[in-house]
CSV table of C-alpha atoms in Angstrom, one decimal:
chain,number,residue,atom,x,y,z
U,1,MET,CA,8.9,-19.7,4.7
U,2,GLY,CA,11.7,-18.6,2.3
U,3,LYS,CA,11.2,-16.9,-1.0
U,4,THR,CA,11.8,-20.1,-3.1
U,5,ALA,CA,9.7,-22.2,-0.8
U,6,SER,CA,6.8,-19.9,-0.9
U,7,LEU,CA,7.0,-19.7,-4.7
U,8,SER,CA,7.0,-23.5,-4.9
U,9,ALA,CA,4.0,-23.6,-2.6
U,10,VAL,CA,2.2,-21.0,-4.8
U,11,ASN,CA,3.0,-22.9,-8.0
U,12,ALA,CA,1.6,-26.1,-6.5
U,13,LYS,CA,-1.6,-24.3,-5.4
U,14,ILE,CA,-2.0,-22.6,-8.7
U,15,GLY,CA,-1.5,-26.0,-10.5
U,16,LYS,CA,-4.6,-27.1,-8.8
U,17,LEU,CA,-6.5,-23.8,-9.4
U,18,ASN,CA,-5.6,-23.9,-13.1
U,19,SER,CA,-7.4,-27.3,-13.3
U,20,LYS,CA,-10.6,-25.5,-12.3
U,21,PHE,CA,-10.7,-23.0,-15.2
U,22,LEU,CA,-13.5,-23.5,-17.7
U,23,LYS,CA,-12.4,-25.5,-20.8
U,24,ASP,CA,-13.1,-24.4,-24.4
U,25,GLU,CA,-16.1,-26.7,-24.6
U,26,ASP,CA,-17.6,-25.0,-21.6
U,27,TYR,CA,-17.6,-21.6,-23.4
U,28,ILE,CA,-19.1,-23.1,-26.5
U,29,ASN,CA,-21.8,-24.8,-24.4
U,30,LEU,CA,-22.5,-21.6,-22.5
U,31,SER,CA,-22.7,-19.6,-25.7
U,32,HIS,CA,-25.4,-21.8,-27.1
U,33,TYR,CA,-27.8,-21.2,-24.2
U,34,LYS,CA,-30.7,-18.8,-24.8
U,35,THR,CA,-31.4,-17.7,-21.3
U,36,THR,CA,-29.2,-16.5,-18.4
U,37,ARG,CA,-30.9,-19.1,-16.1
U,38,ASP,CA,-29.6,-21.9,-18.3
U,39,ILE,CA,-26.2,-20.4,-18.2
U,40,LEU,CA,-26.2,-20.1,-14.4
U,41,ASN,CA,-27.4,-23.7,-14.1
U,42,TYR,CA,-24.6,-25.0,-16.2
U,43,LEU,CA,-22.0,-23.0,-14.2
U,44,LYS,CA,-23.4,-24.3,-10.9
U,45,GLU,CA,-23.3,-27.9,-12.2
U,46,ASN,CA,-20.0,-27.9,-14.0
U,47,THR,CA,-17.7,-25.2,-12.6
U,48,ASP,CA,-15.9,-24.1,-9.5
U,49,VAL,CA,-17.0,-20.4,-9.8
U,50,GLY,CA,-20.6,-21.7,-10.2
U,51,GLY,CA,-20.6,-22.6,-6.5
U,52,GLU,CA,-20.9,-18.9,-5.7
U,53,LEU,CA,-23.9,-18.3,-7.9
U,54,SER,CA,-27.7,-18.7,-7.6
U,55,LEU,CA,-30.2,-19.7,-10.4
U,56,TYR,CA,-32.1,-16.5,-9.4
U,57,ASP,CA,-29.2,-14.1,-9.8
U,58,THR,CA,-29.5,-11.1,-12.2
U,59,THR,CA,-26.6,-10.7,-14.5
U,60,TYR,CA,-25.3,-7.9,-12.3
U,61,GLU,CA,-25.6,-10.0,-9.1
U,62,ALA,CA,-23.7,-12.9,-10.9
U,63,GLU,CA,-21.0,-10.4,-11.9
U,64,LEU,CA,-20.6,-9.1,-8.4
U,65,LYS,CA,-20.4,-12.7,-7.0
U,66,MET,CA,-17.8,-13.6,-9.6
U,67,ARG,CA,-15.8,-10.5,-8.6
U,68,ASN,CA,-15.9,-11.7,-5.0
U,69,TYR,CA,-14.8,-15.1,-6.1
U,70,ARG,CA,-11.8,-13.8,-8.0
U,71,ARG,CA,-10.9,-11.7,-5.0
U,72,ALA,CA,-11.2,-14.6,-2.6
U,73,GLN,CA,-8.9,-16.8,-4.9
U,74,LEU,CA,-6.2,-14.1,-5.0
U,75,GLU,CA,-6.3,-13.6,-1.2
U,76,LYS,CA,-5.9,-17.4,-0.6
U,77,ILE,CA,-2.7,-17.4,-2.7
U,78,SER,CA,-1.5,-14.2,-1.1
U,79,HIS,CA,-1.1,-16.0,2.3
U,80,TYR,CA,1.6,-18.1,0.9
U,81,PHE,CA,3.8,-15.1,0.0
U,82,SER,CA,6.2,-13.0,2.0
U,83,GLY,CA,8.8,-10.1,1.2
U,84,ASP,CA,8.9,-8.8,-2.3
U,85,TYR,CA,6.3,-11.3,-3.6
U,86,LYS,CA,3.9,-10.3,-0.9
U,87,GLU,CA,4.3,-6.7,-1.9
U,88,LEU,CA,3.4,-7.5,-5.4
U,89,SER,CA,0.4,-9.5,-4.2
U,90,ASN,CA,-0.8,-6.6,-2.0
U,91,ALA,CA,-0.4,-4.2,-5.0
U,92,LEU,CA,-2.5,-6.4,-7.2
U,93,MET,CA,-5.2,-6.7,-4.6
U,94,SER,CA,-5.4,-2.9,-4.6
U,95,GLU,CA,-7.2,-3.2,-7.9
U,96,PHE,CA,-10.4,-3.9,-6.0
U,97,GLU,CA,-10.1,-0.9,-3.8
U,98,ILE,CA,-9.5,1.4,-6.8
U,99,GLU,CA,-12.4,-0.1,-8.7
U,100,ASP,CA,-14.6,0.6,-5.6
U,101,ILE,CA,-13.4,4.3,-5.6
U,102,LYS,CA,-14.2,4.6,-9.3
U,103,LYS,CA,-17.7,3.2,-8.7
U,104,ILE,CA,-18.4,5.7,-5.9
U,105,LEU,CA,-17.1,8.6,-8.0
U,106,ARG,CA,-19.4,7.6,-10.9
U,107,VAL,CA,-22.4,7.4,-8.6
U,108,LEU,CA,-21.6,10.8,-6.9
U,109,GLN,CA,-21.0,12.5,-10.3
U,110,ARG,CA,-24.4,11.3,-11.4
U,111,LYS,CA,-25.9,12.6,-8.2
U,112,ASN,CA,-28.4,9.7,-8.1
U,113,ASP,CA,-29.7,9.3,-4.5
U,114,SER,CA,-31.2,5.9,-5.2
U,115,GLN,CA,-27.9,4.5,-6.1
U,116,ILE,CA,-26.1,6.1,-3.2
U,117,LEU,CA,-28.7,4.5,-0.8
U,118,ASN,CA,-27.8,1.1,-2.5
U,119,TYR,CA,-24.1,1.1,-2.1
U,120,LYS,CA,-24.3,-2.2,-0.3
U,121,ASP,CA,-25.9,-3.6,-3.4
U,122,LEU,CA,-22.8,-2.5,-5.3
U,123,ASN,CA,-20.7,-4.5,-3.0
U,124,ILE,CA,-18.9,-1.4,-1.5
U,125,ASP,CA,-17.9,-1.0,2.1
U,126,ILE,CA,-19.8,2.2,2.8
U,127,GLU,CA,-18.5,2.4,6.4
U,128,ARG,CA,-14.9,2.1,5.2
U,129,PHE,CA,-15.4,4.8,2.7
U,130,LYS,CA,-17.6,7.0,4.8
U,131,ILE,CA,-20.4,7.7,2.3
U,132,ASP,CA,-24.1,8.5,2.7
U,133,ARG,CA,-26.9,10.3,0.9
U,134,ASN,CA,-25.4,13.7,1.6
U,135,SER,CA,-22.0,12.7,0.1
U,136,THR,CA,-20.4,14.6,-2.8
U,137,ILE,CA,-17.3,14.1,-4.8
U,138,GLN,CA,-15.6,16.7,-2.6
U,139,THR,CA,-16.6,15.2,0.7
U,140,PHE,CA,-15.7,11.8,-0.5
U,141,ILE,CA,-12.3,12.9,-1.6
U,142,ASP,CA,-11.8,14.5,1.8
U,143,SER,CA,-12.6,11.2,3.5
U,144,LEU,CA,-9.5,9.8,1.6
U,145,LYS,CA,-7.2,12.4,3.1
U,146,ASN,CA,-4.8,9.8,4.7
U,147,THR,CA,-4.6,7.6,1.6
U,148,LYS,CA,-2.4,7.6,-1.5
U,149,TYR,CA,-5.4,8.6,-3.5
U,150,TYR,CA,-6.2,12.0,-1.9
U,151,LYS,CA,-3.7,14.3,-3.5
U,152,VAL,CA,-4.2,13.1,-7.1
U,153,LEU,CA,-8.1,13.2,-6.8
U,154,ARG,CA,-8.2,16.6,-5.1
U,155,ALA,CA,-6.4,18.1,-8.0
U,156,TYR,CA,-9.3,17.4,-10.2
U,157,GLU,CA,-12.2,17.8,-7.8
U,158,ASN,CA,-13.4,21.1,-9.4
U,159,GLU,CA,-13.2,20.0,-13.0
U,160,SER,CA,-16.4,20.2,-15.2
U,161,ASP,CA,-18.8,17.3,-15.1
U,162,ASP,CA,-17.8,16.1,-18.6
U,163,VAL,CA,-14.2,15.5,-17.8
U,164,ILE,CA,-13.9,15.0,-14.0
U,165,LEU,CA,-14.4,11.3,-14.0
U,166,PHE,CA,-12.1,10.8,-17.0
U,167,TYR,CA,-9.2,12.7,-15.3
U,168,MET,CA,-9.7,10.9,-12.0
U,169,GLU,CA,-10.0,7.4,-13.4
U,170,MET,CA,-6.9,7.9,-15.6
U,171,ASN,CA,-4.9,9.0,-12.6
U,172,LEU,CA,-6.2,6.1,-10.5
U,173,ASP,CA,-4.9,3.7,-13.1
U,174,LYS,CA,-1.5,5.4,-13.0
U,175,ILE,CA,-1.4,4.9,-9.2
U,176,TYR,CA,-2.2,1.2,-9.6
U,177,TYR,CA,0.2,0.4,-12.3
U,178,SER,CA,3.0,2.4,-10.7
U,179,SER,CA,2.4,0.5,-7.4
U,180,LEU,CA,2.8,-2.8,-9.3
U,181,LEU,CA,6.1,-1.8,-10.8
U,182,GLU,CA,7.4,-0.4,-7.6
U,183,ALA,CA,6.6,-3.8,-5.9
U,184,THR,CA,8.7,-5.6,-8.4
U,185,LYS,CA,11.8,-3.3,-8.4
U,186,LYS,CA,13.9,-5.9,-6.4
U,187,PHE,CA,12.9,-8.9,-8.4
U,188,SER,CA,15.3,-11.3,-10.0
U,189,LYS,CA,16.1,-10.9,-13.8
U,190,ALA,CA,13.9,-13.9,-14.5
U,191,ASP,CA,11.0,-12.5,-12.5
U,192,LEU,CA,11.3,-9.1,-14.1
U,193,GLU,CA,11.2,-10.5,-17.6
U,194,VAL,CA,7.8,-12.0,-16.8
U,195,VAL,CA,6.6,-8.8,-15.2
U,196,SER,CA,7.7,-7.0,-18.4
U,197,LYS,CA,5.9,-9.4,-20.7
U,198,LEU,CA,2.6,-9.2,-18.7
U,199,ILE,CA,2.3,-6.0,-16.7
U,200,GLY,CA,4.7,-4.1,-19.0
U,201,SER,CA,2.8,-5.2,-22.1
U,202,LYS,CA,-0.6,-4.3,-20.5
U,203,ILE,CA,0.7,-0.8,-19.7
U,204,ASP,CA,1.9,-0.5,-23.4
U,205,LEU,CA,-1.5,-1.4,-24.7
U,206,LEU,CA,-3.3,0.9,-22.3
U,207,ASN,CA,-1.0,3.8,-23.3
U,208,VAL,CA,-1.5,3.1,-27.1
U,209,THR,CA,-5.3,2.9,-26.7
U,210,TRP,CA,-5.3,6.0,-24.6
U,211,ILE,CA,-3.2,8.1,-27.1
U,212,TYR,CA,-5.3,6.9,-30.0
U,213,ARG,CA,-8.6,7.8,-28.3
U,214,GLY,CA,-7.3,11.0,-26.9
U,215,LEU,CA,-6.2,12.3,-30.3
U,216,LYS,CA,-9.2,11.0,-32.2
U,217,TYR,CA,-12.1,11.8,-29.9
U,218,TYR,CA,-10.8,14.6,-27.6
U,219,SER,CA,-8.3,16.4,-29.8
U,220,LEU,CA,-6.0,16.6,-26.8
U,221,LEU,CA,-2.7,18.4,-27.0
U,222,PRO,CA,0.5,16.3,-27.0
U,223,GLU,CA,1.4,17.6,-23.5
U,224,GLU,CA,-2.0,16.4,-22.2
U,225,LEU,CA,-1.6,13.0,-23.8
U,226,ILE,CA,1.9,12.3,-22.3
U,227,ASN,CA,0.8,13.6,-18.9
U,228,PHE,CA,-1.7,10.6,-18.7
U,229,CYS,CA,0.6,8.0,-20.0
U,230,ILE,CA,1.9,5.2,-17.6
U,231,LEU,CA,5.6,4.8,-17.5
U,232,GLY,CA,7.3,1.4,-17.2
U,233,GLY,CA,5.9,-0.5,-20.2
U,234,ASN,CA,7.6,-3.3,-22.0
U,235,ARG,CA,8.4,-1.9,-25.4
U,236,LEU,CA,7.3,1.7,-25.3
U,237,ASN,CA,9.7,3.9,-23.1
U,238,TYR,CA,9.1,7.6,-22.4
U,239,ASN,CA,10.7,8.8,-25.7
U,240,LYS,CA,8.7,6.4,-27.7
U,241,LEU,CA,5.5,7.5,-26.0
U,242,LYS,CA,6.3,11.1,-26.4
U,243,ALA,CA,6.8,10.5,-30.2
U,244,LEU,CA,3.4,8.8,-30.4
U,245,CYS,CA,1.8,11.7,-28.5
U,246,TYR,CA,3.3,14.2,-31.0
U,247,GLU,CA,1.9,12.5,-34.0
U,248,GLU,CA,-0.1,15.1,-35.9
U,249,THR,CA,-2.9,13.0,-37.1
U,250,VAL,CA,-4.7,9.8,-36.2
U,251,ASP,CA,-3.6,8.3,-39.5
U,252,SER,CA,0.0,9.0,-38.8
U,253,LEU,CA,-0.3,7.6,-35.3
U,254,VAL,CA,-1.9,4.4,-36.7
U,255,GLU,CA,0.8,4.0,-39.3
U,256,THR,CA,3.5,4.2,-36.6
U,257,ILE,CA,1.9,1.6,-34.4
U,258,LEU,CA,1.5,-0.7,-37.5
U,259,LYS,CA,5.3,-1.0,-37.4
U,260,THR,CA,5.4,-2.2,-33.9
U,261,GLU,CA,4.6,-5.4,-31.9
U,262,TYR,CA,1.1,-3.9,-31.2
U,263,LYS,CA,0.0,-3.6,-34.9
U,264,PHE,CA,-2.8,-6.1,-34.3
U,265,LEU,CA,-4.7,-3.3,-32.6
U,266,PHE,CA,-5.2,-1.5,-36.0
U,267,ASP,CA,-4.6,-4.0,-38.7
U,268,ALA,CA,-8.3,-5.2,-39.1
U,269,GLU,CA,-11.7,-3.7,-39.8
U,270,LYS,CA,-13.8,-2.2,-37.0
U,271,ARG,CA,-10.7,-1.2,-35.1
U,272,ASP,CA,-12.5,1.0,-32.6
U,273,ILE,CA,-15.2,-1.5,-31.6
U,274,TYR,CA,-12.8,-4.4,-30.9
U,275,MET,CA,-9.6,-2.6,-29.8
U,276,ASP,CA,-10.0,-3.5,-26.1
U,277,ARG,CA,-10.9,-7.1,-27.1
U,278,ARG,CA,-7.7,-7.5,-29.2
U,279,ALA,CA,-5.5,-6.2,-26.4
U,280,SER,CA,-7.1,-8.5,-23.9
U,281,ARG,CA,-6.7,-11.4,-26.3
U,282,TYR,CA,-3.0,-10.7,-26.7
U,283,LEU,CA,-2.5,-10.6,-23.0
U,284,TYR,CA,-4.6,-13.7,-22.6
U,285,TYR,CA,-2.4,-15.9,-24.7
U,286,THR,CA,0.7,-14.2,-23.3
U,287,ALA,CA,-0.5,-15.2,-19.8
U,288,LYS,CA,-1.2,-18.7,-20.9
U,289,ARG,CA,2.4,-19.2,-22.2
U,290,GLU,CA,3.9,-17.6,-19.0
U,291,SER,CA,1.8,-19.7,-16.7
U,292,ILE,CA,3.1,-22.9,-18.4
U,293,ARG,CA,6.7,-21.7,-18.4
U,294,GLY,CA,6.8,-20.3,-14.9
U,295,VAL,CA,8.1,-23.2,-13.0
U,296,SER,CA,10.9,-21.4,-11.3
U,297,ASN,CA,9.8,-17.7,-11.5
U,298,ILE,CA,6.7,-15.6,-10.9
U,299,GLY,CA,5.2,-16.5,-14.3
U,300,LYS,CA,2.8,-19.1,-13.0
U,301,TYR,CA,1.3,-16.7,-10.5
U,302,LEU,CA,1.1,-13.7,-12.6
U,303,GLY,CA,-0.3,-15.7,-15.4
U,304,TYR,CA,-3.0,-17.1,-13.2
U,305,THR,CA,-4.0,-13.5,-12.1
U,306,PHE,CA,-4.6,-12.6,-15.7
U,307,LEU,CA,-6.4,-15.9,-16.7
U,308,LEU,CA,-8.7,-15.6,-13.7
U,309,ASP,CA,-9.6,-12.1,-14.6
U,310,TYR,CA,-10.3,-13.1,-18.2
U,311,GLU,CA,-12.4,-16.1,-17.2
U,312,VAL,CA,-14.7,-13.8,-15.1
U,313,LYS,CA,-14.9,-11.3,-18.0
U,314,ASP,CA,-15.8,-14.0,-20.5
U,315,ILE,CA,-18.5,-15.5,-18.4
U,316,SER,CA,-19.8,-11.9,-17.9
U,317,ALA,CA,-19.7,-11.4,-21.6
U,318,ILE,CA,-21.8,-14.5,-22.3
U,319,LEU,CA,-24.3,-13.5,-19.6
U,320,GLU,CA,-24.7,-9.9,-21.1
U,321,THR,CA,-24.8,-11.1,-24.7
U,322,THR,CA,-27.5,-13.7,-23.8
U,323,ARG,CA,-29.5,-11.1,-22.0
U,324,PHE,CA,-29.6,-9.1,-25.2
U,325,ASP,CA,-30.5,-12.1,-27.4
U,326,ILE,CA,-27.3,-12.1,-29.4
U,327,ASP,CA,-26.7,-15.2,-31.5
U,328,PHE,CA,-24.1,-17.8,-31.0
U,329,GLU,CA,-21.5,-16.6,-33.6
U,330,GLU,CA,-21.6,-13.1,-32.5
U,331,LYS,CA,-21.3,-14.1,-28.8
U,332,LEU,CA,-17.9,-15.6,-29.6
U,333,LYS,CA,-16.6,-12.3,-30.8
U,334,PHE,CA,-17.2,-10.8,-27.4
U,335,LEU,CA,-14.9,-13.4,-25.6
U,336,VAL,CA,-11.3,-12.7,-24.8
U,337,ARG,CA,-10.3,-16.2,-26.0
U,338,SER,CA,-10.4,-16.9,-29.7
U,339,TYR,CA,-12.5,-19.4,-31.6
U,340,LYS,CA,-12.6,-20.1,-35.3
U,341,GLY,CA,-14.7,-17.4,-36.8
U,342,SER,CA,-14.3,-15.1,-33.9
U,343,GLU,CA,-11.2,-13.4,-35.0
U,344,LEU,CA,-11.4,-9.6,-34.8
């Protein structure tokens, strides 16, 4: 199947998949429920993702099943691709492998034997990753020797407990986003514009958030900040990122960002609490636009990957907030999509 033909087939497939997304009224209905059992029942009766769930699932079990649902949907689409598009699809799928590695590192860092014994419950392939009760961060990293993760993780395996996970996870993110950009290098101009708007903007937002938190909470040096930045963003090239990293104070950094496309991160109260939500909301509506426009480019596919991720995140947010007995109006503030009164 040629490149154009495969994209046409994917766009047709995604058109059907888009129709299965929850509607605004579904999220309103779900947010009114007082128990997770009622939420699961509604999902089972009214949504496609609900077919994967059980009324007796814990919140954690439901989240794992929705993760598997998202992975399965992306794998189905991947079969239609070849060539450059297939490379991008494979790179996107590596997110799940990287998230598994992060989970394992977190458990090993905590040295909690009971969790190590329950890796199957965490939905991790323990045979593939060669882990058991005696595993340590060092032995786990050694088991990755023939992978692209080994070198970067080994560089930090002797760091202190308070920073080791931070350094490793930041570098895993760099590997992931670098692989996405590498996979798109031969794309057409039209496709690259979509990649820049979605993947590039996400990289920008991750970098801004990282620089802000690194300066405010860790008092890191400019050289340390720039070292963890991901290159290849939409609006923030290396020189602009470097300038941000060399801002002397948090206030001056914020003032600079307020003059950019990403001012929404800081131009409201409670900036720290809702920063990630604002970034996701920006990307959500960008993805919706590109999904509609992407008739003859990669936009419909990339938009779908973002929208599917945010659907799972929003359902998970409703389950979590219901579990903690948070009221309807407050629940809406935890969603990626925006409703009147939930502006952050």
